[in-house]
């Protein structure tokens, strides 16, 4: 079975407070985009999970979320046969785009179909939160409001069709580092999540973009100023707005004009500010196959 694991961006990311258990309570608007990893999953007669990947630094043991997702369902449903997974990574790693979480979500979809487990997406989402906070969203996909630690999800009206320019500099950022450095009690500027929700309701890209915000930028940008440079470069080349996704360092810019987006993409490549430069569109649920 071949599956696509789609990347995500955050149209808004707010941190409400730090909980006593150490986790942060968030309020985020998540959006899937048409950038994806590919997984090919096959059943094998021998027990066990074998993973191969195109990137040598990606773990292929129990430290990989694909492995954890497969094992979770194997253990619960006493699956005696094994699987082989060929994982082709295209989503940047440690980039704030939920690549690993999306790979885990695709694995759960594949396992459910291959072994005829009969689980609904909602039932898979309930199980997946133990793998990672972003995995339930990666199963849901589309446009959604995420609350709690990211596991409380509400589907939203789809984001207006637009072009998304991705720029990831040649650095990786630890999510753990960003959240540890964030002082949740002293955040000076919070994004207006409710206004972004209104923009989605009205299908108004300008209203969405003018209210975008990510409180994690207050930690990541001082540590890695290149992120601000990429944001400014995108805006100077016609983005209606640009922002860091998740804990970074990936920056995305939204464009309402294809030609402007294509010129901005070429300009970003020529600037050498970003190692990964990719122009795509938003993904909204509605019949597209995995």
mmCIF file of C-alpha atoms in Angstrom:
data_model
loop_
_atom_site.group_PDB
_atom_site.id
_atom_site.type_symbol
_atom_site.label_atom_id
_atom_site.label_comp_id
_atom_site.label_asym_id
_atom_site.label_seq_id
_atom_site.Cartn_x
_atom_site.Cartn_y
_atom_site.Cartn_z
ATOM 1 C CA UNK A 1 0.000 0.000 0.000
ATOM 2 C CA UNK A 2 1.324 3.430 -0.969
ATOM 3 C CA UNK A 3 0.356 6.457 1.099
ATOM 4 C CA UNK A 4 1.096 10.160 1.214
ATOM 5 C CA UNK A 5 1.911 11.812 4.533
ATOM 6 C CA UNK A 6 1.129 15.519 4.168
ATOM 7 C CA UNK A 7 2.931 18.403 5.891
ATOM 8 C CA UNK A 8 1.230 21.104 7.936
ATOM 9 C CA UNK A 9 1.703 24.782 8.674
ATOM 10 C CA UNK A 10 0.226 26.858 11.506
ATOM 11 C CA UNK A 11 -1.893 29.839 10.489
ATOM 12 C CA UNK A 12 -1.909 30.849 14.154
ATOM 13 C CA UNK A 13 -0.060 29.490 17.190
ATOM 14 C CA UNK A 14 -0.764 30.754 20.698
ATOM 15 C CA UNK A 15 0.409 29.350 24.020
ATOM 16 C CA UNK A 16 -2.110 29.881 26.818
ATOM 17 C CA UNK A 17 -0.155 28.586 29.798
ATOM 18 C CA UNK A 18 2.318 26.004 31.027
ATOM 19 C CA UNK A 19 0.572 23.165 32.805
ATOM 20 C CA UNK A 20 1.740 21.537 36.027
ATOM 21 C CA UNK A 21 2.711 18.392 34.118
ATOM 22 C CA UNK A 22 5.188 20.437 32.058
ATOM 23 C CA UNK A 23 3.146 20.477 28.860
ATOM 24 C CA UNK A 24 1.995 23.748 27.320
ATOM 25 C CA UNK A 25 -1.657 24.471 26.652
ATOM 26 C CA UNK A 26 -1.996 25.820 23.125
ATOM 27 C CA UNK A 27 -4.549 27.305 20.764
ATOM 28 C CA UNK A 28 -3.504 26.767 17.160
ATOM 29 C CA UNK A 29 -4.997 26.834 13.695
ATOM 30 C CA UNK A 30 -3.501 24.000 11.660
ATOM 31 C CA UNK A 31 -3.502 23.760 7.873
ATOM 32 C CA UNK A 32 -2.422 20.844 5.679
ATOM 33 C CA UNK A 33 -0.431 21.658 2.538
ATOM 34 C CA UNK A 34 0.383 19.700 -0.612
ATOM 35 C CA UNK A 35 3.908 18.710 0.390
ATOM 36 C CA UNK A 36 4.346 15.120 1.437
ATOM 37 C CA UNK A 37 6.451 12.111 2.337
ATOM 38 C CA UNK A 38 5.666 8.789 0.647
ATOM 39 C CA UNK A 39 5.288 5.458 2.421
ATOM 40 C CA UNK A 40 5.066 2.003 0.880
ATOM 41 C CA UNK A 41 3.865 -0.591 3.395
ATOM 42 C CA UNK A 42 3.939 -4.339 2.704
ATOM 43 C CA UNK A 43 2.913 -7.310 4.848
ATOM 44 C CA UNK A 44 5.580 -9.932 5.492
ATOM 45 C CA UNK A 45 5.104 -13.378 7.017
ATOM 46 C CA UNK A 46 7.801 -12.943 9.687
ATOM 47 C CA UNK A 47 6.943 -10.828 12.749
ATOM 48 C CA UNK A 48 8.541 -7.438 13.217
ATOM 49 C CA UNK A 49 8.748 -3.973 11.697
ATOM 50 C CA UNK A 50 11.433 -3.229 9.082
ATOM 51 C CA UNK A 51 11.879 0.388 7.974
ATOM 52 C CA UNK A 52 14.108 1.744 5.213
ATOM 53 C CA UNK A 53 14.432 5.417 4.326
ATOM 54 C CA UNK A 54 16.195 7.714 1.861
ATOM 55 C CA UNK A 55 17.798 9.785 4.653
ATOM 56 C CA UNK A 56 20.661 8.047 6.514
ATOM 57 C CA UNK A 57 20.214 10.072 9.719
ATOM 58 C CA UNK A 58 16.573 9.039 10.220
ATOM 59 C CA UNK A 59 16.242 6.275 12.857
ATOM 60 C CA UNK A 60 14.652 3.056 11.618
ATOM 61 C CA UNK A 61 14.111 1.478 15.036
ATOM 62 C CA UNK A 62 11.632 2.117 17.885
ATOM 63 C CA UNK A 63 12.704 5.792 17.936
ATOM 64 C CA UNK A 64 10.894 6.351 14.618
ATOM 65 C CA UNK A 65 7.233 7.392 14.946
ATOM 66 C CA UNK A 66 6.358 5.062 12.052
ATOM 67 C CA UNK A 67 7.646 2.154 14.141
ATOM 68 C CA UNK A 68 5.719 3.339 17.222
ATOM 69 C CA UNK A 69 2.488 3.722 15.245
ATOM 70 C CA UNK A 70 2.759 0.245 13.715
ATOM 71 C CA UNK A 71 3.672 -1.389 17.021
ATOM 72 C CA UNK A 72 0.764 0.300 18.811
ATOM 73 C CA UNK A 73 -1.758 -1.388 16.516
ATOM 74 C CA UNK A 74 0.165 -4.659 16.298
ATOM 75 C CA UNK A 75 0.164 -4.998 20.090
ATOM 76 C CA UNK A 76 -3.498 -4.077 20.536
ATOM 77 C CA UNK A 77 -4.802 -6.359 17.784
ATOM 78 C CA UNK A 78 -2.274 -9.194 18.335
ATOM 79 C CA UNK A 79 -1.037 -9.012 14.757
ATOM 80 C CA UNK A 80 1.455 -11.841 14.265
ATOM 81 C CA UNK A 81 2.648 -10.979 10.769
ATOM 82 C CA UNK A 82 5.176 -8.204 10.224
ATOM 83 C CA UNK A 83 5.482 -5.223 7.882
ATOM 84 C CA UNK A 84 8.140 -3.564 5.786
ATOM 85 C CA UNK A 85 7.956 0.207 5.348
ATOM 86 C CA UNK A 86 9.824 2.130 2.680
ATOM 87 C CA UNK A 87 9.789 5.778 3.740
ATOM 88 C CA UNK A 88 10.734 8.503 1.249
ATOM 89 C CA UNK A 89 11.235 11.763 3.131
ATOM 90 C CA UNK A 90 10.577 15.051 1.345
ATOM 91 C CA UNK A 91 9.136 17.115 4.229
ATOM 92 C CA UNK A 92 12.072 18.823 5.989
ATOM 93 C CA UNK A 93 13.056 17.134 9.273
ATOM 94 C CA UNK A 94 12.857 19.004 12.612
ATOM 95 C CA UNK A 95 11.259 21.884 10.756
ATOM 96 C CA UNK A 96 7.908 22.628 12.438
ATOM 97 C CA UNK A 97 5.919 20.875 9.690
ATOM 98 C CA UNK A 98 4.871 17.669 11.512
ATOM 99 C CA UNK A 99 6.649 15.374 9.056
ATOM 100 C CA UNK A 100 7.256 12.597 11.580
ATOM 101 C CA UNK A 101 3.742 12.873 12.998
ATOM 102 C CA UNK A 102 2.248 12.709 9.507
ATOM 103 C CA UNK A 103 4.335 9.614 8.722
ATOM 104 C CA UNK A 104 2.918 7.994 11.875
ATOM 105 C CA UNK A 105 -0.637 8.947 10.867
ATOM 106 C CA UNK A 106 -0.182 7.464 7.386
ATOM 107 C CA UNK A 107 1.196 4.281 8.951
ATOM 108 C CA UNK A 108 -1.914 3.924 11.114
ATOM 109 C CA UNK A 109 -4.163 4.408 8.067
ATOM 110 C CA UNK A 110 -2.136 1.795 6.176
ATOM 111 C CA UNK A 111 -2.174 -0.730 9.023
ATOM 112 C CA UNK A 112 -5.912 -0.263 9.467
ATOM 113 C CA UNK A 113 -6.553 -1.031 5.783
ATOM 114 C CA UNK A 114 -3.976 -3.785 5.257
ATOM 115 C CA UNK A 115 -5.040 -5.808 8.290
ATOM 116 C CA UNK A 116 -8.772 -4.987 8.066
ATOM 117 C CA UNK A 117 -8.938 -3.575 11.608
ATOM 118 C CA UNK A 118 -12.151 -1.664 10.873
ATOM 119 C CA UNK A 119 -11.227 1.432 12.907
ATOM 120 C CA UNK A 120 -12.720 4.818 12.053
ATOM 121 C CA UNK A 121 -10.488 7.879 11.697
ATOM 122 C CA UNK A 122 -11.855 9.093 15.048
ATOM 123 C CA UNK A 123 -10.851 5.796 16.702
ATOM 124 C CA UNK A 124 -7.385 6.044 15.185
ATOM 125 C CA UNK A 125 -7.108 9.634 16.454
ATOM 126 C CA UNK A 126 -7.972 8.544 20.003
ATOM 127 C CA UNK A 127 -5.191 5.953 19.936
ATOM 128 C CA UNK A 128 -2.627 8.159 18.212
ATOM 129 C CA UNK A 129 -2.274 10.844 20.902
ATOM 130 C CA UNK A 130 0.056 8.516 22.842
ATOM 131 C CA UNK A 131 2.492 8.664 19.883
ATOM 132 C CA UNK A 132 2.617 12.463 19.626
ATOM 133 C CA UNK A 133 0.409 15.529 20.076
ATOM 134 C CA UNK A 134 0.328 16.327 16.323
ATOM 135 C CA UNK A 135 -0.583 12.807 15.160
ATOM 136 C CA UNK A 136 -4.367 13.134 15.724
ATOM 137 C CA UNK A 137 -4.399 16.270 13.560
ATOM 138 C CA UNK A 138 -2.360 14.543 10.849
ATOM 139 C CA UNK A 139 -5.065 11.862 10.722
ATOM 140 C CA UNK A 140 -7.824 14.500 10.509
ATOM 141 C CA UNK A 141 -6.034 16.857 8.060
ATOM 142 C CA UNK A 142 -7.455 19.958 6.392
ATOM 143 C CA UNK A 143 -8.088 23.119 8.454
ATOM 144 C CA UNK A 144 -8.614 22.681 12.200
ATOM 145 C CA UNK A 145 -8.480 24.422 15.571
ATOM 146 C CA UNK A 146 -6.202 22.557 17.993
ATOM 147 C CA UNK A 147 -6.457 23.120 21.748
ATOM 148 C CA UNK A 148 -5.242 21.399 24.915
ATOM 149 C CA UNK A 149 -1.737 20.135 24.110
ATOM 150 C CA UNK A 150 -2.847 19.940 20.474
ATOM 151 C CA UNK A 151 -5.036 16.865 20.770
ATOM 152 C CA UNK A 152 -8.428 18.609 21.075
ATOM 153 C CA UNK A 153 -9.424 19.221 17.473
ATOM 154 C CA UNK A 154 -12.294 20.991 15.758
ATOM 155 C CA UNK A 155 -12.591 20.974 11.949
ATOM 156 C CA UNK A 156 -12.918 24.474 10.464
ATOM 157 C CA UNK A 157 -14.147 25.917 7.166
ATOM 158 C CA UNK A 158 -11.436 25.325 4.538
ATOM 159 C CA UNK A 159 -8.711 27.886 4.004
ATOM 160 C CA UNK A 160 -9.219 29.891 0.797
ATOM 161 C CA UNK A 161 -7.204 28.504 -2.108
ATOM 162 C CA UNK A 162 -3.802 30.164 -2.185
ATOM 163 C CA UNK A 163 -0.150 29.498 -2.934
ATOM 164 C CA UNK A 164 2.227 28.563 -0.126
ATOM 165 C CA UNK A 165 5.952 29.235 -0.421
ATOM 166 C CA UNK A 166 8.075 27.126 1.928
ATOM 167 C CA UNK A 167 11.560 28.241 2.924
ATOM 168 C CA UNK A 168 13.662 26.243 5.403
ATOM 169 C CA UNK A 169 17.151 27.473 6.250
ATOM 170 C CA UNK A 170 20.024 25.016 6.725
ATOM 171 C CA UNK A 171 19.440 24.721 10.488
ATOM 172 C CA UNK A 172 17.280 22.446 12.632
ATOM 173 C CA UNK A 173 15.417 23.578 15.735
ATOM 174 C CA UNK A 174 14.535 21.424 18.725
ATOM 175 C CA UNK A 175 10.878 21.796 19.726
ATOM 176 C CA UNK A 176 11.932 20.896 23.285
ATOM 177 C CA UNK A 177 14.469 23.768 23.308
ATOM 178 C CA UNK A 178 11.871 26.296 22.109
ATOM 179 C CA UNK A 179 9.203 25.355 24.648
ATOM 180 C CA UNK A 180 11.734 25.222 27.499
ATOM 181 C CA UNK A 181 12.910 28.748 26.648
ATOM 182 C CA UNK A 182 9.370 30.122 26.278
ATOM 183 C CA UNK A 183 8.119 32.064 29.307
ATOM 184 C CA UNK A 184 4.400 31.393 28.908
ATOM 185 C CA UNK A 185 3.493 33.881 31.636
ATOM 186 C CA UNK A 186 5.281 36.788 29.957
ATOM 187 C CA UNK A 187 4.233 36.582 26.317
ATOM 188 C CA UNK A 188 3.806 40.177 25.172
ATOM 189 C CA UNK A 189 1.897 39.652 21.914
ATOM 190 C CA UNK A 190 -0.692 36.974 21.317
ATOM 191 C CA UNK A 191 -2.083 36.249 17.842
ATOM 192 C CA UNK A 192 -5.786 36.957 17.411
ATOM 193 C CA UNK A 193 -6.965 33.404 16.833
ATOM 194 C CA UNK A 194 -10.621 34.442 16.877
ATOM 195 C CA UNK A 195 -10.082 36.893 13.994
ATOM 196 C CA UNK A 196 -8.364 34.171 11.968
ATOM 197 C CA UNK A 197 -11.412 31.976 12.655
ATOM 198 C CA UNK A 198 -13.613 34.803 11.325
ATOM 199 C CA UNK A 199 -11.441 35.052 8.220
ATOM 200 C CA UNK A 200 -11.907 31.332 7.603
ATOM 201 C CA UNK A 201 -15.646 31.647 8.162
ATOM 202 C CA UNK A 202 -15.815 34.507 5.633
ATOM 203 C CA UNK A 203 -13.352 32.774 3.271
ATOM 204 C CA UNK A 204 -11.240 35.929 3.379
ATOM 205 C CA UNK A 205 -7.503 35.323 2.851
ATOM 206 C CA UNK A 206 -6.540 38.912 3.704
ATOM 207 C CA UNK A 207 -8.292 38.748 7.074
ATOM 208 C CA UNK A 208 -6.609 35.444 7.834
ATOM 209 C CA UNK A 209 -3.158 36.622 6.826
ATOM 210 C CA UNK A 210 -3.249 39.995 8.598
ATOM 211 C CA UNK A 211 -4.032 38.256 11.911
ATOM 212 C CA UNK A 212 -1.504 35.416 11.635
ATOM 213 C CA UNK A 213 0.923 35.099 14.521
ATOM 214 C CA UNK A 214 3.168 32.580 16.263
ATOM 215 C CA UNK A 215 4.300 33.209 19.854
ATOM 216 C CA UNK A 216 7.195 30.740 19.436
ATOM 217 C CA UNK A 217 8.889 33.231 17.111
ATOM 218 C CA UNK A 218 9.799 35.212 20.242
ATOM 219 C CA UNK A 219 12.183 32.371 21.176
ATOM 220 C CA UNK A 220 13.295 30.988 17.826
ATOM 221 C CA UNK A 221 13.999 34.206 15.877
ATOM 222 C CA UNK A 222 16.434 35.733 18.444
ATOM 223 C CA UNK A 223 18.325 32.420 18.396
ATOM 224 C CA UNK A 224 18.187 32.114 14.591
ATOM 225 C CA UNK A 225 17.827 35.578 12.928
ATOM 226 C CA UNK A 226 17.844 33.949 9.449
ATOM 227 C CA UNK A 227 14.153 33.132 10.053
ATOM 228 C CA UNK A 228 13.283 36.854 10.154
ATOM 229 C CA UNK A 229 15.340 37.417 7.012
ATOM 230 C CA UNK A 230 13.362 34.772 5.117
ATOM 231 C CA UNK A 231 10.061 36.213 6.379
ATOM 232 C CA UNK A 232 11.015 39.699 5.214
ATOM 233 C CA UNK A 233 12.263 38.399 1.870
ATOM 234 C CA UNK A 234 8.911 36.708 1.192
ATOM 235 C CA UNK A 235 6.936 39.819 2.142
ATOM 236 C CA UNK A 236 9.169 42.034 0.003
ATOM 237 C CA UNK A 237 8.398 39.717 -2.927
ATOM 238 C CA UNK A 238 4.628 39.869 -2.640
ATOM 239 C CA UNK A 239 3.517 37.517 0.143
ATOM 240 C CA UNK A 240 0.291 38.711 1.780
ATOM 241 C CA UNK A 241 2.044 37.596 4.958
ATOM 242 C CA UNK A 242 4.829 35.257 6.078
ATOM 243 C CA UNK A 243 5.366 33.435 9.352
ATOM 244 C CA UNK A 244 7.353 30.675 11.017
ATOM 245 C CA UNK A 245 5.564 27.321 11.186
ATOM 246 C CA UNK A 246 5.418 25.519 14.532
ATOM 247 C CA UNK A 247 8.657 25.784 16.487
ATOM 248 C CA UNK A 248 10.534 26.484 13.257
ATOM 249 C CA UNK A 249 12.766 27.029 11.503
ATOM 250 C CA UNK A 250 10.567 26.670 8.388
ATOM 251 C CA UNK A 251 8.971 29.884 7.139
ATOM 252 C CA UNK A 252 5.915 29.954 4.904
ATOM 253 C CA UNK A 253 4.485 32.803 2.868
ATOM 254 C CA UNK A 254 0.924 32.992 1.563
ATOM 255 C CA UNK A 255 0.290 34.359 -1.939
ATOM 256 C CA UNK A 256 -2.979 35.098 -3.718
ATOM 257 C CA UNK A 257 -1.387 35.320 -7.185
ATOM 258 C CA UNK A 258 0.380 32.400 -8.889
ATOM 259 C CA UNK A 259 2.810 34.478 -10.970
ATOM 260 C CA UNK A 260 3.842 36.561 -7.963
ATOM 261 C CA UNK A 261 4.339 33.342 -5.957
ATOM 262 C CA UNK A 262 6.487 31.799 -8.703
ATOM 263 C CA UNK A 263 8.676 34.918 -8.936
ATOM 264 C CA UNK A 264 9.052 34.995 -5.133
ATOM 265 C CA UNK A 265 10.028 31.313 -5.178
ATOM 266 C CA UNK A 266 12.747 31.937 -7.756
ATOM 267 C CA UNK A 267 13.996 34.993 -5.855
ATOM 268 C CA UNK A 268 14.228 32.985 -2.620
ATOM 269 C CA UNK A 269 16.216 30.264 -4.382
ATOM 270 C CA UNK A 270 18.612 32.860 -5.773
ATOM 271 C CA UNK A 271 19.028 34.497 -2.338
ATOM 272 C CA UNK A 272 20.424 31.271 -0.806
ATOM 273 C CA UNK A 273 18.709 32.165 2.465
ATOM 274 C CA UNK A 274 16.901 28.817 2.507
ATOM 275 C CA UNK A 275 18.181 25.326 1.741
ATOM 276 C CA UNK A 276 14.697 23.943 1.022
ATOM 277 C CA UNK A 277 12.501 26.093 -1.234
ATOM 278 C CA UNK A 278 9.163 24.683 -2.348
ATOM 279 C CA UNK A 279 6.037 26.249 -3.813
ATOM 280 C CA UNK A 280 2.735 24.484 -3.263
ATOM 281 C CA UNK A 281 -0.934 25.010 -2.324
ATOM 282 C CA UNK A 282 -3.152 24.409 0.681
ATOM 283 C CA UNK A 283 -4.788 21.011 0.987
ATOM 284 C CA UNK A 284 -8.422 20.789 1.993
ATOM 285 C CA UNK A 285 -10.232 17.501 2.647
ATOM 286 C CA UNK A 286 -12.641 16.480 -0.049
ATOM 287 C CA UNK A 287 -11.949 13.336 -1.954
ATOM 288 C CA UNK A 288 -8.189 13.528 -2.422
ATOM 289 C CA UNK A 289 -6.669 10.079 -1.871
ATOM 290 C CA UNK A 290 -3.852 9.442 0.550
#
